[in-house]
Short mmCIF file of C-alpha atoms in Angstrom, two decimals:
data_model
loop_
_atom_site.label_atom_id
_atom_site.label_comp_id
_atom_site.label_asym_id
_atom_site.label_seq_id
_atom_site.Cartn_x
_atom_site.Cartn_y
_atom_site.Cartn_z
CA MET A 938 97.83 178.53 75.72
CA LYS A 939 99.97 177.38 72.88
CA ARG A 940 103.00 177.69 74.74
CA GLY A 941 102.00 175.79 77.19
CA THR A 942 100.44 172.95 75.96
CA ALA A 943 104.04 173.06 74.12
CA CYS A 944 105.93 173.14 77.01
CA GLY A 945 104.35 170.43 78.69
CA ARG A 946 104.62 168.18 75.91
CA GLY A 947 108.19 168.66 75.89
CA LEU A 948 108.27 167.33 79.62
CA ALA A 949 106.03 164.62 78.83
CA LEU A 950 108.63 163.35 76.01
CA THR A 951 111.58 163.80 78.88
CA LEU A 952 109.83 162.23 81.33
CA ALA A 953 109.09 159.17 79.02
CA GLY A 954 112.78 159.40 77.48
CA ALA A 955 114.31 159.36 80.92
CA LEU A 956 111.90 155.94 82.13
CA ALA A 957 112.68 154.34 79.33
CA ILE A 958 116.59 154.96 79.73
CA GLY A 959 116.94 154.45 83.49
CA CYS A 960 116.21 150.80 82.92
CA ALA A 961 119.92 149.87 84.01
CA ALA A 962 121.30 150.80 87.38
CA ALA A 963 124.66 151.62 87.76
CA GLY A 964 127.38 149.40 88.96
CA PRO A 965 126.84 145.88 88.28
CA ASN A 966 124.36 143.55 89.11
CA TYR A 967 125.18 140.79 91.94
CA GLN A 968 126.75 137.52 91.03
CA ARG A 969 127.09 134.40 93.57
CA PRO A 970 131.28 133.67 93.62
CA ASP A 971 131.74 130.52 93.81
CA LEU A 972 133.05 129.30 96.99
CA MET A 973 134.58 126.02 95.38
CA PRO A 974 133.54 123.93 98.62
CA PRO A 975 134.69 120.61 99.35
CA ALA A 976 132.99 117.84 97.84
CA GLY A 977 132.81 115.99 101.59
CA TYR A 978 133.59 116.35 105.23
CA ARG A 979 137.18 115.43 106.77
CA ASP A 980 136.55 112.06 107.92
CA ALA A 981 133.38 111.82 107.08
CA ALA A 982 133.19 109.88 103.97
CA SER A 983 130.46 107.06 105.58
CA LEU A 984 128.68 109.69 106.16
CA GLN A 985 127.69 112.11 102.94
CA SER A 986 124.02 111.90 101.63
CA ALA A 987 121.70 113.80 100.61
CA ALA A 988 120.21 114.35 103.81
CA SER A 989 121.66 116.12 107.18
CA MET A 990 120.59 115.91 110.26
CA ALA A 991 119.67 119.93 110.08
CA ASP A 992 116.12 118.51 107.88
CA LEU A 993 115.18 117.21 112.10
CA PRO A 994 113.87 119.84 114.40
CA TRP A 995 115.12 119.72 117.21
CA TRP A 996 112.48 118.14 119.21
CA ASP A 997 113.14 114.92 117.47
CA VAL A 998 117.07 115.56 118.36
CA PHE A 999 117.06 116.57 121.44
CA ASP A 1000 114.34 114.19 123.44
CA ASP A 1001 114.02 114.95 126.31
CA PRO A 1002 110.73 116.60 128.26
CA ALA A 1003 112.56 118.64 130.19
CA LEU A 1004 115.25 119.67 127.84
CA GLN A 1005 111.70 120.42 125.72
CA GLU A 1006 110.34 122.65 127.66
CA LEU A 1007 113.69 124.47 128.63
CA ILE A 1008 113.85 125.49 124.48
CA ARG A 1009 110.23 126.53 124.44
CA ALA A 1010 111.07 129.21 127.40
CA ALA A 1011 114.40 130.40 125.46
CA LEU A 1012 112.28 130.61 122.88
CA VAL A 1013 109.61 132.57 124.22
CA TYR A 1014 111.01 134.75 126.50
CA ASN A 1015 115.55 134.83 125.25
CA HIS A 1016 116.07 138.68 125.50
CA ASP A 1017 118.99 137.89 122.69
CA LEU A 1018 115.82 136.49 120.48
CA ARG A 1019 113.61 139.75 121.02
CA ILE A 1020 116.54 142.03 120.38
CA ALA A 1021 117.21 140.05 116.73
CA VAL A 1022 113.67 140.42 116.75
CA ALA A 1023 113.27 143.79 117.00
CA ARG A 1024 116.06 144.35 114.37
CA VAL A 1025 114.06 142.83 111.35
CA GLN A 1026 111.39 144.87 112.54
CA GLU A 1027 113.50 148.10 111.79
CA ALA A 1028 115.76 147.06 108.96
CA ARG A 1029 112.11 145.89 107.16
CA ALA A 1030 111.05 149.56 108.56
CA LEU A 1031 113.84 150.50 106.68
CA ALA A 1032 113.58 148.81 103.31
CA ARG A 1033 110.22 150.29 102.34
CA VAL A 1034 111.88 153.68 103.48
CA ALA A 1035 114.25 153.20 100.92
CA ARG A 1036 112.07 151.62 98.11
CA SER A 1037 109.62 155.13 98.70
CA PHE A 1038 111.84 157.39 96.88
CA LEU A 1039 111.05 155.23 93.63
CA TYR A 1040 107.79 157.38 93.71
CA PRO A 1041 106.90 160.88 93.91
CA THR A 1042 106.26 162.44 96.74
CA VAL A 1043 103.11 164.88 96.85
CA GLY A 1044 101.34 166.79 99.00
CA LEU A 1045 98.86 169.17 100.06
CA SER A 1046 99.62 172.80 101.58
CA ALA A 1047 97.29 175.32 102.12
CA GLN A 1048 97.82 179.01 103.89
CA SER A 1049 95.99 182.27 104.43
CA GLY A 1050 97.89 185.26 105.89
CA VAL A 1051 97.25 188.98 106.16
CA ASN A 1052 99.85 191.98 104.98
CA GLN A 1053 99.73 195.33 105.14
CA GLU A 1054 102.11 197.15 102.74
CA SER A 1055 104.99 200.37 103.56
CA ARG A 1056 104.48 203.48 101.26
CA ASN A 1057 107.94 204.86 102.90
CA ALA A 1058 109.91 201.45 100.86
CA GLN A 1059 112.20 202.07 97.77
CA PRO A 1060 110.13 202.00 95.46
CA SER A 1061 107.02 201.77 97.52
CA ALA A 1062 105.47 198.32 96.94
CA ALA A 1063 102.04 200.35 98.39
CA PRO A 1064 99.16 202.04 96.01
CA ASP A 1065 99.18 205.79 97.05
CA GLU A 1066 97.83 207.52 100.46
CA GLY A 1067 93.76 206.51 100.14
CA ASP A 1068 94.37 203.34 98.77
CA GLU A 1069 93.70 200.09 100.99
CA ARG A 1070 97.66 198.93 101.76
CA VAL A 1071 96.38 196.06 103.98
CA PHE A 1072 96.35 192.45 101.61
CA ALA A 1073 94.83 189.02 102.82
CA ASN A 1074 95.15 185.68 100.57
CA THR A 1075 93.99 181.94 101.18
CA SER A 1076 95.91 179.51 99.18
CA LEU A 1077 95.43 175.76 98.10
CA ALA A 1078 97.85 173.82 96.44
CA ALA A 1079 98.94 170.24 95.73
CA THR A 1080 102.38 169.88 95.02
CA MET A 1081 104.58 166.95 93.46
CA ALA A 1082 108.25 166.41 93.40
CA TRP A 1083 110.18 163.17 92.06
CA GLU A 1084 113.54 162.37 90.74
CA ILE A 1085 113.64 160.39 87.80
CA ASP A 1086 115.93 157.40 88.54
CA LEU A 1087 117.40 157.66 85.06
CA PHE A 1088 121.61 155.69 86.05
CA GLY A 1089 119.74 153.61 89.25
CA ARG A 1090 120.64 155.18 92.39
CA VAL A 1091 118.02 155.29 94.24
CA ARG A 1092 116.96 151.92 92.98
CA ARG A 1093 120.25 150.50 94.45
CA ASP A 1094 119.58 151.74 98.32
CA SER A 1095 116.57 150.19 97.93
CA GLU A 1096 117.91 146.60 97.05
CA ALA A 1097 120.89 147.47 99.37
CA ALA A 1098 118.45 147.77 102.81
CA PHE A 1099 116.28 144.69 101.18
CA ALA A 1100 119.35 143.47 101.46
CA ARG A 1101 119.91 144.12 104.28
CA TYR A 1102 116.00 143.53 105.94
CA LEU A 1103 117.21 139.46 105.04
CA ALA A 1104 120.20 139.78 106.45
CA THR A 1105 118.46 140.59 110.15
CA GLU A 1106 116.03 138.79 109.36
CA GLU A 1107 118.93 135.30 108.55
CA GLY A 1108 120.75 136.84 112.00
CA ARG A 1109 117.28 136.29 113.87
CA ARG A 1110 117.41 132.36 112.09
CA ALA A 1111 121.19 132.30 113.77
CA VAL A 1112 120.20 133.35 116.98
CA LEU A 1113 117.29 130.99 116.99
CA VAL A 1114 119.85 128.53 116.16
CA THR A 1115 122.51 128.90 118.27
CA LEU A 1116 120.06 129.75 121.22
CA VAL A 1117 118.77 126.08 121.06
CA SER A 1118 122.25 124.81 120.84
CA ASP A 1119 123.23 126.67 123.82
CA VAL A 1120 120.32 125.57 126.47
CA ALA A 1121 120.65 122.30 124.73
CA SER A 1122 124.89 122.49 125.78
CA SER A 1123 123.69 123.45 128.71
CA TYR A 1124 121.58 121.57 130.08
CA PHE A 1125 124.10 118.40 128.98
CA LEU A 1126 126.66 120.20 131.31
CA LEU A 1127 124.42 120.64 134.20
CA ARG A 1128 123.04 116.65 133.92
CA GLU A 1129 126.88 115.87 133.53
CA LEU A 1130 127.64 117.68 136.64
CA ASP A 1131 124.45 116.40 138.41
CA LEU A 1132 126.25 112.75 137.32
CA GLN A 1133 129.79 114.15 138.86
CA ARG A 1134 128.41 114.99 142.21
CA GLU A 1135 126.52 111.34 142.30
CA VAL A 1136 129.88 109.99 141.41
CA ALA A 1137 131.39 112.13 144.61
CA VAL A 1138 128.89 111.55 147.30
CA ARG A 1139 128.40 107.53 146.29
CA THR A 1140 132.45 107.97 146.54
CA LEU A 1141 132.91 110.03 149.85
CA VAL A 1142 129.86 106.88 151.53
CA LEU A 1143 132.61 104.81 150.58
CA ASN A 1144 135.20 106.74 152.38
CA ASP A 1145 133.66 107.33 155.27
CA GLU A 1146 133.37 103.89 155.82
CA THR A 1147 136.56 103.29 155.66
CA VAL A 1148 137.19 105.73 158.26
CA VAL A 1149 135.46 104.29 160.26
CA TYR A 1150 136.95 101.06 159.64
CA TYR A 1151 140.30 101.99 159.96
CA ARG A 1152 139.70 103.74 163.35
CA ASN A 1153 138.33 100.97 164.73
CA ARG A 1154 141.16 98.62 163.88
CA LEU A 1155 143.71 101.52 165.03
CA ALA A 1156 141.40 101.28 168.55
CA GLY A 1157 142.36 97.53 168.67
CA GLY A 1158 145.87 97.72 167.77
CA LEU A 1159 145.33 96.38 164.60
CA SER A 1160 146.55 99.15 162.56
CA ASN A 1161 148.63 102.68 162.80
CA ARG A 1162 147.86 105.54 162.57
CA LEU A 1163 149.96 106.40 159.32
CA GLU A 1164 147.30 104.33 157.71
CA LEU A 1165 144.19 106.41 159.35
CA ASP A 1166 145.76 109.42 158.32
CA SER A 1167 145.95 108.54 154.77
CA ALA A 1168 142.29 107.55 154.44
CA VAL A 1169 140.88 111.11 156.74
CA ALA A 1170 143.11 112.66 154.15
CA ASN A 1171 141.36 111.17 151.08
CA ARG A 1172 137.76 111.08 152.74
CA SER A 1173 138.42 114.84 152.47
CA LEU A 1174 139.68 114.69 149.10
CA THR A 1175 136.16 113.80 147.69
CA ALA A 1176 134.37 115.83 150.47
CA ALA A 1177 135.93 118.95 148.92
CA SER A 1178 134.63 117.84 145.55
CA VAL A 1179 130.73 117.42 147.34
CA PRO A 1180 130.22 121.52 147.39
CA GLU A 1181 132.47 122.22 144.28
CA PHE A 1182 130.15 120.55 141.96
CA GLU A 1183 126.90 122.28 144.05
CA ARG A 1184 128.59 125.59 143.17
CA GLN A 1185 129.25 125.00 139.46
CA VAL A 1186 125.87 123.11 139.09
CA ALA A 1187 123.77 126.45 141.04
CA VAL A 1188 126.30 129.18 138.62
CA LEU A 1189 125.24 126.42 135.84
CA GLU A 1190 121.69 126.21 136.76
CA ASN A 1191 120.99 130.72 136.75
CA ALA A 1192 122.82 130.69 133.25
CA ILE A 1193 120.07 128.52 131.55
CA SER A 1194 117.64 130.57 133.60
CA VAL A 1195 118.64 133.64 132.24
CA LEU A 1196 119.03 131.98 128.71
CA ALA A 1197 115.38 131.20 129.64
CA GLY A 1198 114.51 134.59 130.32
CA ARG A 1199 113.32 134.38 133.77
CA PRO A 1200 115.02 135.07 136.89
CA PRO A 1201 118.02 132.92 138.38
CA GLY A 1202 117.04 129.87 139.60
CA ALA A 1203 116.47 126.18 139.91
CA VAL A 1204 116.11 124.29 136.95
CA ALA A 1205 113.63 120.64 135.90
CA ARG A 1206 115.64 118.06 135.29
CA GLY A 1207 114.55 115.25 133.10
CA LYS A 1208 116.70 111.99 131.25
CA THR A 1209 119.56 111.73 133.02
CA LEU A 1210 122.97 111.78 131.34
CA GLU A 1211 123.28 108.20 131.44
CA GLU A 1212 119.77 107.71 130.07
CA GLN A 1213 121.24 110.63 127.00
CA VAL A 1214 122.07 108.34 124.27
CA LEU A 1215 123.31 109.29 120.65
CA PRO A 1216 121.80 108.80 116.92
CA PRO A 1217 122.78 105.24 115.76
CA SER A 1218 123.80 107.39 112.37
CA ILE A 1219 123.68 111.38 112.10
CA PRO A 1220 123.78 111.71 108.28
CA VAL A 1221 125.03 115.34 107.28
CA GLY A 1222 124.28 116.04 103.67
CA VAL A 1223 126.85 117.74 101.65
CA PRO A 1224 129.30 121.18 102.03
CA ALA A 1225 127.44 122.88 99.78
CA ALA A 1226 124.10 122.68 101.19
CA LEU A 1227 126.26 125.35 104.40
CA LEU A 1228 125.81 127.84 102.00
CA GLU A 1229 121.96 127.80 101.52
CA ARG A 1230 121.38 125.80 105.08
CA ARG A 1231 123.17 127.93 107.67
CA PRO A 1232 121.94 131.31 108.76
CA ASP A 1233 125.51 133.03 110.09
CA VAL A 1234 126.91 132.39 106.37
CA VAL A 1235 123.63 133.59 104.59
CA GLU A 1236 122.93 137.04 106.21
CA ALA A 1237 127.11 137.13 104.73
CA GLU A 1238 125.31 136.65 101.23
CA GLN A 1239 123.25 139.41 102.04
CA LEU A 1240 125.46 141.45 103.92
CA LEU A 1241 127.57 141.28 100.25
CA VAL A 1242 124.33 141.93 97.88
CA ALA A 1243 123.76 144.86 99.86
CA ALA A 1244 127.88 146.13 100.30
CA ASN A 1245 127.15 145.23 95.96
CA ALA A 1246 124.37 147.80 95.35
CA ASP A 1247 125.97 150.31 97.47
CA VAL A 1248 128.84 150.30 95.02
CA GLY A 1249 126.19 150.47 92.11
CA ALA A 1250 125.19 153.66 94.13
CA ALA A 1251 128.04 155.89 94.64
CA LYS A 1252 128.77 155.22 91.44
CA ALA A 1253 125.75 156.91 90.13
CA LEU A 1254 126.39 159.86 92.38
CA PHE A 1255 128.99 160.57 89.40
CA TYR A 1256 125.97 160.60 86.70
CA PRO A 1257 123.24 163.88 86.76
CA THR A 1258 120.28 163.69 88.81
CA ILE A 1259 116.62 164.57 87.44
CA SER A 1260 114.02 166.02 89.54
CA LEU A 1261 110.43 167.07 88.87
CA THR A 1262 108.10 169.41 90.33
CA GLY A 1263 104.64 170.03 90.03
CA ALA A 1264 102.29 172.57 91.69
CA VAL A 1265 98.40 172.77 91.03
CA GLY A 1266 95.63 175.31 93.61
CA THR A 1267 93.96 178.30 93.99
CA VAL A 1268 94.59 182.08 95.08
CA SER A 1269 92.44 184.09 96.52
CA GLY A 1270 91.74 187.28 98.92
CA ASP A 1271 88.29 186.51 99.15
CA LEU A 1272 87.03 182.74 100.48
CA SER A 1273 84.02 183.03 98.50
CA ASN A 1274 86.03 183.06 94.56
CA LEU A 1275 89.04 180.45 95.81
CA LEU A 1276 87.58 178.09 93.89
CA LYS A 1277 86.35 180.02 91.09
CA GLY A 1278 88.38 179.34 87.31
CA ASP A 1279 89.78 182.67 87.32
CA SER A 1280 92.58 182.04 90.82
CA ILE A 1281 93.29 178.90 89.40
CA ILE A 1282 97.48 178.47 89.66
CA TRP A 1283 99.47 175.73 88.69
CA SER A 1284 103.00 175.14 87.65
CA LEU A 1285 105.83 172.05 86.06
CA GLY A 1286 109.02 172.11 86.13
CA ALA A 1287 112.44 170.36 85.33
CA GLY A 1288 115.54 170.35 86.81
CA LEU A 1289 118.94 168.22 86.45
CA PHE A 1290 122.15 168.73 88.21
CA GLN A 1291 125.44 167.60 87.20
CA PRO A 1292 128.10 167.45 89.23
CA LEU A 1293 131.69 169.02 88.94
CA PHE A 1294 133.62 169.80 91.77
CA ASN A 1295 133.49 168.82 94.49
CA ALA A 1296 137.18 167.72 95.79
CA GLY A 1297 137.23 164.23 95.45
CA ARG A 1298 134.55 163.59 97.35
CA ILE A 1299 132.07 161.58 95.13
CA ARG A 1300 135.49 159.34 94.26
CA SER A 1301 135.98 158.61 97.88
CA ASN A 1302 132.89 157.22 98.30
CA TYR A 1303 133.21 155.28 95.35
CA GLU A 1304 136.03 153.69 96.96
CA ALA A 1305 134.88 153.43 100.08
CA ALA A 1306 131.95 151.76 98.54
CA GLN A 1307 134.18 149.29 96.95
CA ALA A 1308 136.37 148.66 99.62
CA ARG A 1309 133.38 147.72 102.08
CA PHE A 1310 132.15 145.47 98.83
CA ALA A 1311 135.41 143.60 99.32
CA ARG A 1312 135.42 143.19 102.99
CA ALA A 1313 131.97 142.26 102.85
CA LEU A 1314 133.18 139.45 100.48
CA ALA A 1315 135.95 138.37 102.48
CA GLU A 1316 133.78 137.68 105.40
CA TYR A 1317 130.95 136.18 103.25
CA GLN A 1318 134.16 133.73 102.66
CA GLN A 1319 135.50 133.54 105.65
CA ALA A 1320 132.00 132.32 106.89
CA ALA A 1321 131.70 129.07 104.66
CA LEU A 1322 134.93 127.98 105.73
CA ASN A 1323 134.24 128.29 109.64
CA ALA A 1324 130.86 126.28 108.69
CA TYR A 1325 132.77 123.75 107.04
CA ARG A 1326 135.45 123.61 110.25
CA GLU A 1327 132.58 123.74 112.85
CA VAL A 1328 130.81 120.51 110.90
CA ALA A 1329 134.08 118.90 110.75
CA ASP A 1330 135.71 120.01 114.14
CA ALA A 1331 132.01 117.83 115.65
CA LEU A 1332 132.35 115.43 113.84
CA ILE A 1333 135.28 114.48 114.12
CA GLY A 1334 134.62 115.09 118.37
CA ILE A 1335 131.35 112.59 117.65
CA GLU A 1336 133.73 110.02 116.56
CA LYS A 1337 136.90 110.18 118.58
CA LEU A 1338 135.01 110.68 122.08
CA ALA A 1339 133.00 107.49 121.82
CA ALA A 1340 136.04 105.71 121.54
CA VAL A 1341 137.05 107.27 124.48
CA ARG A 1342 134.31 106.46 126.21
CA VAL A 1343 134.70 102.72 125.47
CA GLU A 1344 138.38 102.75 126.56
CA GLN A 1345 137.49 104.17 129.84
CA GLN A 1346 134.76 102.43 130.19
CA ILE A 1347 137.07 98.94 130.58
CA GLY A 1348 139.68 101.52 132.84
CA VAL A 1349 136.77 102.56 135.28
CA ASP A 1350 135.92 98.64 135.43
CA ALA A 1351 139.79 97.41 135.52
CA LEU A 1352 140.27 99.69 138.78
CA ARG A 1353 136.43 98.84 140.22
CA ASP A 1354 137.63 94.98 140.76
CA ALA A 1355 141.15 96.61 141.62
CA SER A 1356 140.03 98.41 144.41
CA GLN A 1357 138.25 94.97 145.86
CA LEU A 1358 141.04 93.46 145.11
CA ALA A 1359 143.36 95.75 147.23
CA ARG A 1360 140.89 95.37 150.14
CA ALA A 1361 141.43 91.51 150.05
CA ARG A 1362 144.70 91.63 150.09
CA TYR A 1363 144.82 94.01 153.06
CA ASP A 1364 142.97 91.59 154.89
CA LEU A 1365 144.99 88.47 154.88
CA GLY A 1366 148.20 91.30 154.80
CA LEU A 1367 149.49 90.83 151.59
CA SER A 1368 150.18 94.52 150.77
CA SER A 1369 149.73 97.97 152.58
CA TYR A 1370 146.95 100.25 152.73
CA LEU A 1371 149.21 102.33 149.99
CA GLU A 1372 147.56 99.54 147.24
CA ILE A 1373 143.57 100.92 148.17
CA LEU A 1374 144.70 104.35 148.63
CA VAL A 1375 146.17 104.22 145.25
CA ALA A 1376 142.71 102.66 143.36
CA ASP A 1377 140.36 104.72 145.01
CA GLN A 1378 141.99 108.00 144.09
CA GLN A 1379 142.46 106.63 140.54
CA LEU A 1380 138.40 104.91 140.32
CA PHE A 1381 137.43 108.63 141.93
CA GLU A 1382 139.51 109.83 138.84
CA ARG A 1383 138.80 107.85 136.27
CA GLU A 1384 134.80 107.92 136.67
CA LEU A 1385 134.75 111.10 136.75
CA GLY A 1386 136.75 111.59 133.93
CA LEU A 1387 134.07 109.42 132.52
CA VAL A 1388 131.23 111.00 133.08
CA ARG A 1389 133.51 114.24 131.65
CA THR A 1390 133.61 112.19 127.96
CA ARG A 1391 129.52 111.36 128.42
CA GLY A 1392 128.90 114.91 128.76
CA ASP A 1393 131.20 116.10 125.82
CA GLU A 1394 129.54 113.25 123.41
CA MET A 1395 126.49 115.39 124.19
CA ARG A 1396 127.93 118.43 123.66
CA ALA A 1397 129.32 117.42 120.34
CA LEU A 1398 125.99 116.69 119.26
CA ALA A 1399 124.13 119.80 119.91
CA GLN A 1400 127.16 121.85 118.25
CA LEU A 1401 126.78 119.27 115.42
CA TYR A 1402 123.53 120.25 115.12
CA ARG A 1403 123.85 124.05 114.75
CA ALA A 1404 127.17 124.16 112.71
CA LEU A 1405 124.16 121.77 110.14
CA GLY A 1406 122.79 124.73 110.32
CA GLY A 1407 119.55 123.25 112.39
CA GLY A 1408 117.28 124.37 114.97
CA TRP A 1409 115.49 127.33 113.47
CA GLN A 1410 112.19 125.05 113.20
CA GLU A 1411 108.76 126.49 114.78
CA PRO A 1412 107.93 124.54 117.91
CA PRO A 1413 104.98 122.15 117.67
CA PRO A 1414 102.04 123.49 119.92
CA ALA A 1415 102.21 122.31 123.62
CA ALA A 1416 100.55 123.57 126.89
CA PRO A 1417 101.54 127.15 127.19
CA VAL A 1418 104.85 127.93 128.45
CA PRO A 1419 105.24 130.35 131.47
CA PRO A 1420 106.06 133.74 131.17
CA PRO A 1421 109.10 134.87 133.70
CA THR A 1422 108.24 135.15 137.45
CA PRO A 1423 109.53 139.30 138.00
#
């Protein structure tokens, strides 16, 4: 008993010492690298403020009931978002698995068996002839195994797994932000195509009237075949654009339906493109805020945290592994004696393993972990730079597209007047039909260009909202979104 007591005390002292030393983990603790963000966005000095449009929920930014309904449906039924949610759940479970290795593993085992010994074995394990050779034993034991995380390998693995879980959560938010922006951009493009089709149909009606006009003049001997053919050709050019716009509308409706998690079909409309307006002022905050606000940037940083922890775990493999094992139970050949004191058994042990030679495996694994950290650092830095660029691109787009739209509107107004003047001059015999043809073609093209610019402006707003990290907010309570039709 004294020897067992001394052994138990030695193990206890070893365990206490290991726990005291094991407070430090191998490898460096994570420190955020200084990315030195710019003080402000390019050409956006007048918009600098602490506030940001990304603070606004998407239902305040996109004030169109039909668009809001599409976004709500996408947030419920979009399959990319559901995949991202599943990844979060998987990573959360794996983080719990990694953390479980910090604690002892306790189990319970029970066994019952019968065996017969051989008398002919050399040496014979069986008793002399005539004695019983058949033995039966029943055992019941509780076991414990625990790796003492003296050098922090298990803690670094747990840290890496938790950081990857946080990265998947940010990845889910990034999918959500992108989804809101994609639905809004696609909807604005749909309204742009609708308006372009309206322009084409309106122009086609005018072209039909022109063809009838010149056909009647030719029949009355007041015109020639060249003018009629020119009018017919101009009319066919406009007519061909109508089904092309309808094709683009159908294809885009199918894409929007898939974003909303439903089969291809028609999409309900709300405000027209001309009714969609940009806010008078768009606060964008400061670039440094993107490091905390953009989900993709935060995701890249969490992956960097995980890579840093992996370096520590790889470094810990150079050091010894210490483990404790123990068991307590009973063994008896008679079930009635199973719980008696003479049947009790117990064991307690400690083990240490120090790798000495493995052909450079641990060293190479450590170098690979360092290389992964360097890659994760570069990806984090690239994600931040890309965030700054996307915001600057969207800002300059909104600013310059507004100037383009103003000039295009002036051009459209002038060409409408020119088209009317050309017809008046033709009726007075002061010009040929060529002036009317040129004025009509230019007006049609300029009207379509004006519509495209208006659509580009609204899409630039959606892109800026995404670039700032907006769109992750949960929608307010609303009427249930109908499920997709199977």
